[in-house]
XYZ file of C-alpha atoms in Angstrom:
299
model
C -8.296 -32.728 95.505
C -10.272 -35.631 96.633
C -13.517 -37.027 95.136
C -15.743 -35.140 97.457
C -14.039 -31.981 97.371
C -15.788 -29.054 95.457
C -14.270 -27.437 92.492
C -12.886 -24.098 92.518
C -15.221 -21.148 92.779
C -17.706 -23.353 95.098
C -19.672 -20.382 96.090
C -20.742 -19.741 92.467
C -21.436 -23.175 91.202
C -24.952 -24.248 90.737
C -26.651 -21.576 92.602
C -28.044 -21.999 89.602
C -28.008 -18.161 88.987
C -26.955 -15.711 91.577
C -29.577 -13.402 92.591
C -32.746 -12.929 94.567
C -35.723 -14.765 92.920
C -38.759 -12.375 92.824
C -41.106 -14.823 91.180
C -41.232 -17.957 89.102
C -43.704 -20.056 87.064
C -43.311 -23.679 85.354
C -46.002 -24.916 82.878
C -44.594 -28.281 82.959
C -42.003 -30.527 81.104
C -41.341 -29.470 77.704
C -43.155 -25.843 78.325
C -42.066 -22.528 79.911
C -40.029 -22.254 82.899
C -39.875 -18.601 83.889
C -37.754 -16.980 86.899
C -37.678 -13.225 87.684
C -34.553 -12.301 89.145
C -33.108 -9.285 91.024
C -29.370 -9.396 90.357
C -26.708 -7.234 92.150
C -23.000 -6.846 91.153
C -20.968 -9.976 91.019
C -17.270 -9.956 90.501
C -16.654 -13.630 90.897
C -17.624 -15.494 87.746
C -20.370 -18.178 88.115
C -20.646 -21.355 85.604
C -23.955 -21.169 83.648
C -25.103 -24.745 82.721
C -25.560 -25.848 79.072
C -29.172 -27.062 79.117
C -31.159 -28.578 76.379
C -33.659 -25.744 76.300
C -32.917 -22.243 74.592
C -32.748 -19.414 77.320
C -33.948 -16.025 76.775
C -32.779 -13.336 79.344
C -34.915 -10.174 79.415
C -33.556 -6.896 81.310
C -36.822 -5.819 82.854
C -35.444 -2.873 84.833
C -32.065 -0.949 85.620
C -28.821 -1.403 83.250
C -25.661 -3.501 83.694
C -22.528 -4.504 82.009
C -22.455 -8.112 81.510
C -19.267 -10.082 80.621
C -19.422 -13.664 79.533
C -16.991 -16.385 77.873
C -16.416 -19.793 76.998
C -14.657 -21.710 79.674
C -10.901 -20.933 79.487
C -11.479 -18.323 76.857
C -11.318 -14.242 76.908
C -14.150 -12.168 78.129
C -16.599 -10.212 75.922
C -18.757 -7.522 77.372
C -21.967 -5.740 76.632
C -23.740 -2.959 78.275
C -27.698 -3.546 78.560
C -30.625 -1.674 79.767
C -34.512 -2.530 79.918
C -35.846 -4.326 76.777
C -32.523 -5.746 75.800
C -32.189 -9.530 75.326
C -29.783 -12.322 75.577
C -30.654 -15.538 73.418
C -28.516 -18.527 74.853
C -28.298 -21.741 73.002
C -25.073 -23.124 74.102
C -23.840 -26.695 73.825
C -21.234 -26.182 76.598
C -21.280 -24.627 80.129
C -20.028 -21.041 80.082
C -18.953 -18.328 82.551
C -20.875 -14.998 83.300
C -20.237 -11.966 85.861
C -21.617 -8.399 85.623
C -21.669 -5.043 87.172
C -24.987 -3.556 87.903
C -25.218 0.384 87.012
C -26.590 1.501 90.444
C -27.526 -0.952 93.173
C -29.351 -3.812 91.047
C -31.044 -4.785 87.912
C -33.976 -7.070 87.161
C -34.025 -9.686 84.645
C -36.531 -12.334 83.341
C -35.102 -15.803 82.615
C -37.139 -17.906 80.321
C -36.499 -21.415 79.259
C -38.329 -22.414 76.071
C -39.100 -26.202 76.475
C -38.466 -28.699 73.763
C -42.391 -29.244 73.062
C -42.969 -25.495 72.342
C -39.771 -25.274 70.174
C -40.622 -28.255 68.093
C -44.404 -26.991 67.644
C -43.291 -23.777 66.494
C -40.541 -25.330 64.019
C -43.470 -27.501 62.474
C -45.555 -24.524 62.124
C -42.638 -22.489 60.428
C -40.682 -24.825 58.730
C -42.705 -27.978 58.038
C -40.756 -30.283 60.335
C -40.609 -30.526 64.051
C -36.810 -30.714 64.039
C -35.366 -28.614 66.857
C -33.403 -25.809 65.070
C -30.342 -24.084 66.139
C -30.655 -20.379 67.421
C -28.344 -17.469 66.686
C -26.983 -16.512 70.043
C -27.250 -12.778 70.954
C -26.245 -10.492 73.776
C -28.057 -7.189 74.208
C -30.137 -7.547 71.291
C -33.622 -6.137 70.663
C -36.634 -7.391 68.998
C -39.985 -5.801 69.272
C -42.319 -9.075 69.046
C -40.219 -10.974 71.481
C -39.963 -8.086 73.881
C -43.660 -7.486 73.907
C -44.380 -11.091 74.676
C -41.657 -11.101 77.517
C -43.156 -7.813 78.922
C -46.475 -9.671 79.130
C -44.922 -12.582 80.890
C -42.929 -10.295 83.329
C -46.359 -8.433 84.150
C -48.181 -11.761 84.784
C -45.286 -12.887 87.090
C -44.921 -9.556 88.747
C -48.606 -8.702 89.600
C -48.716 -10.283 92.911
C -51.292 -12.990 92.034
C -50.790 -16.637 90.993
C -49.681 -16.754 87.237
C -52.434 -17.869 84.985
C -51.226 -21.183 83.325
C -53.501 -20.680 80.268
C -51.790 -17.246 79.684
C -48.511 -18.509 80.106
C -49.010 -21.579 77.772
C -50.457 -19.408 74.954
C -47.862 -16.733 75.292
C -45.135 -19.476 75.293
C -46.443 -20.639 72.138
C -46.282 -17.267 70.479
C -43.009 -16.641 72.026
C -41.453 -19.816 70.446
C -42.827 -18.880 66.868
C -41.365 -15.235 67.339
C -38.037 -16.448 68.621
C -37.456 -18.715 65.809
C -38.545 -16.058 63.068
C -36.090 -13.782 64.697
C -33.181 -16.001 65.693
C -33.310 -19.291 63.942
C -29.868 -20.032 62.243
C -30.265 -22.432 59.548
C -26.545 -22.373 58.626
C -25.497 -23.347 62.104
C -25.191 -27.192 62.609
C -26.763 -28.113 65.770
C -25.094 -30.908 67.739
C -27.056 -33.580 69.227
C -28.490 -32.275 72.415
C -27.220 -34.322 75.135
C -27.862 -31.647 77.925
C -30.415 -31.688 80.609
C -33.615 -29.954 80.208
C -34.063 -27.020 82.465
C -36.922 -28.453 84.446
C -34.782 -31.550 85.236
C -31.830 -29.301 86.392
C -34.096 -27.534 88.701
C -35.517 -30.557 90.336
C -32.175 -32.444 90.727
C -30.590 -29.233 92.352
C -33.604 -28.785 94.379
C -32.986 -32.516 95.605
C -29.458 -31.777 96.327
C -30.100 -29.067 98.392
C -32.926 -30.915 100.295
C -30.442 -33.596 101.123
C -27.143 -31.843 101.992
C -27.112 -33.598 105.238
C -27.352 -36.914 103.596
C -24.601 -39.150 101.912
C -24.124 -38.272 98.275
C -26.346 -41.023 96.200
C -25.829 -41.009 92.494
C -28.692 -43.585 92.118
C -30.978 -41.169 94.023
C -30.289 -38.216 91.677
C -30.431 -40.649 88.575
C -34.000 -41.515 89.755
C -34.922 -38.008 89.942
C -33.615 -37.509 86.325
C -35.328 -40.703 85.342
C -32.058 -41.806 83.926
C -29.542 -44.758 84.459
C -26.693 -43.744 86.993
C -24.358 -44.081 84.218
C -26.336 -42.036 81.518
C -27.118 -39.459 84.268
C -23.581 -38.852 85.227
C -22.488 -38.365 81.734
C -25.309 -35.911 80.656
C -25.053 -33.914 84.125
C -21.296 -33.474 83.766
C -21.695 -32.258 80.218
C -24.415 -29.820 81.272
C -23.099 -28.502 84.257
C -19.223 -28.669 83.660
C -18.542 -30.870 86.782
C -19.606 -34.395 88.138
C -22.626 -34.596 90.374
C -20.452 -35.564 93.307
C -18.233 -32.338 92.810
C -21.380 -30.206 92.238
C -23.050 -31.696 95.523
C -19.927 -30.886 97.412
C -19.952 -27.371 96.055
C -23.542 -26.948 97.073
C -22.631 -28.164 100.686
C -20.001 -25.634 101.080
C -22.318 -22.490 99.605
C -24.858 -23.636 102.107
C -22.225 -23.642 104.769
C -21.022 -20.044 103.867
C -24.897 -18.939 103.996
C -25.225 -20.263 107.468
C -22.011 -18.591 108.518
C -22.638 -15.435 107.221
C -26.567 -15.331 108.141
C -26.949 -17.229 111.509
C -25.028 -17.661 114.799
C -25.327 -21.646 114.489
C -22.139 -23.143 115.675
C -19.502 -24.404 113.062
C -20.022 -28.002 114.640
C -23.774 -27.706 113.974
C -23.140 -26.232 110.562
C -20.926 -29.140 109.645
C -23.580 -31.634 110.706
C -26.227 -29.578 108.741
C -24.190 -30.086 105.324
C -23.387 -33.731 105.845
C -19.997 -33.714 107.801
C -19.777 -35.624 110.782
C -16.383 -34.698 111.761
C -15.871 -30.930 112.272
C -12.180 -31.233 111.433
C -12.840 -32.639 108.105
C -15.525 -30.082 107.244
C -13.086 -27.176 108.315
C -10.455 -28.682 106.095
C -12.790 -29.071 103.062
C -14.045 -25.684 103.450
C -10.639 -24.058 103.777
C -9.745 -25.989 100.506
C -12.721 -24.573 98.750
C -12.614 -20.901 100.045
C -8.900 -20.377 101.130
C -10.013 -19.513 104.794
C -11.119 -21.447 107.862
C -14.913 -21.560 108.725
C -14.229 -19.269 111.774
C -12.358 -16.713 109.852
C -14.966 -16.806 107.153
C -17.721 -15.873 109.546
C -15.390 -13.145 111.200
C -15.028 -11.452 107.528
C -18.680 -11.696 106.864
């Protein structure tokens, strides 16, 4: 595998979550990052990054069987329905897949930024140290669920979310999450992952520049880090190097164009940064197991 080849399962890497985004809101660095997703069954696992912010996933509608595992370990499964909650506070990337009960299910993904967590920890424990959280799959907590329902309604009402409401609910949510899920007995490792808002900005920059040569310096600038430090932190968070992830996004975009458009393979190769159609075809086949033309015919 060459330096620019995408890793296995290139379709699933860094999408960052498979699904249709129905709405989103961001109160800024250190605050809430909220995304409302419609999820359909996925059989092929995807890698979920280990970011510095705790993640809450709340099932807003429908039901599913969700399977998760640490990289290289065995699968564990849980059946979830509306009101069930995942609490994710992982130091390492992990894998997920799911099967919807019916056509799809809806989930709210909420990243709790470091400022919210530290302020809540100061209120509850008298010190702003970032506490570890007890991870949970398919849990229920009435207070947390009520606040997530309020966020969901604000995102889903068709109007622009009110920042003041989201900020206030975010503060209350951080307190309730720490009360319910703080784990004083779990030793927290030094957080070296990227914050969720930076992951979002970096992936957006990658997707906006797929036709351009890979530039570690440009990505490090987006992350406001030195190239060396950025490369290490990104690799730890995402489970692959920046260059391999960029290559994976190129292949994922090529797959989308092959499925959804009639654009020629030559034009697609240029759109995702390959000046040589033959090089593109070779790279695509290594990543997916089929040539671009066969992939299009099978889609």
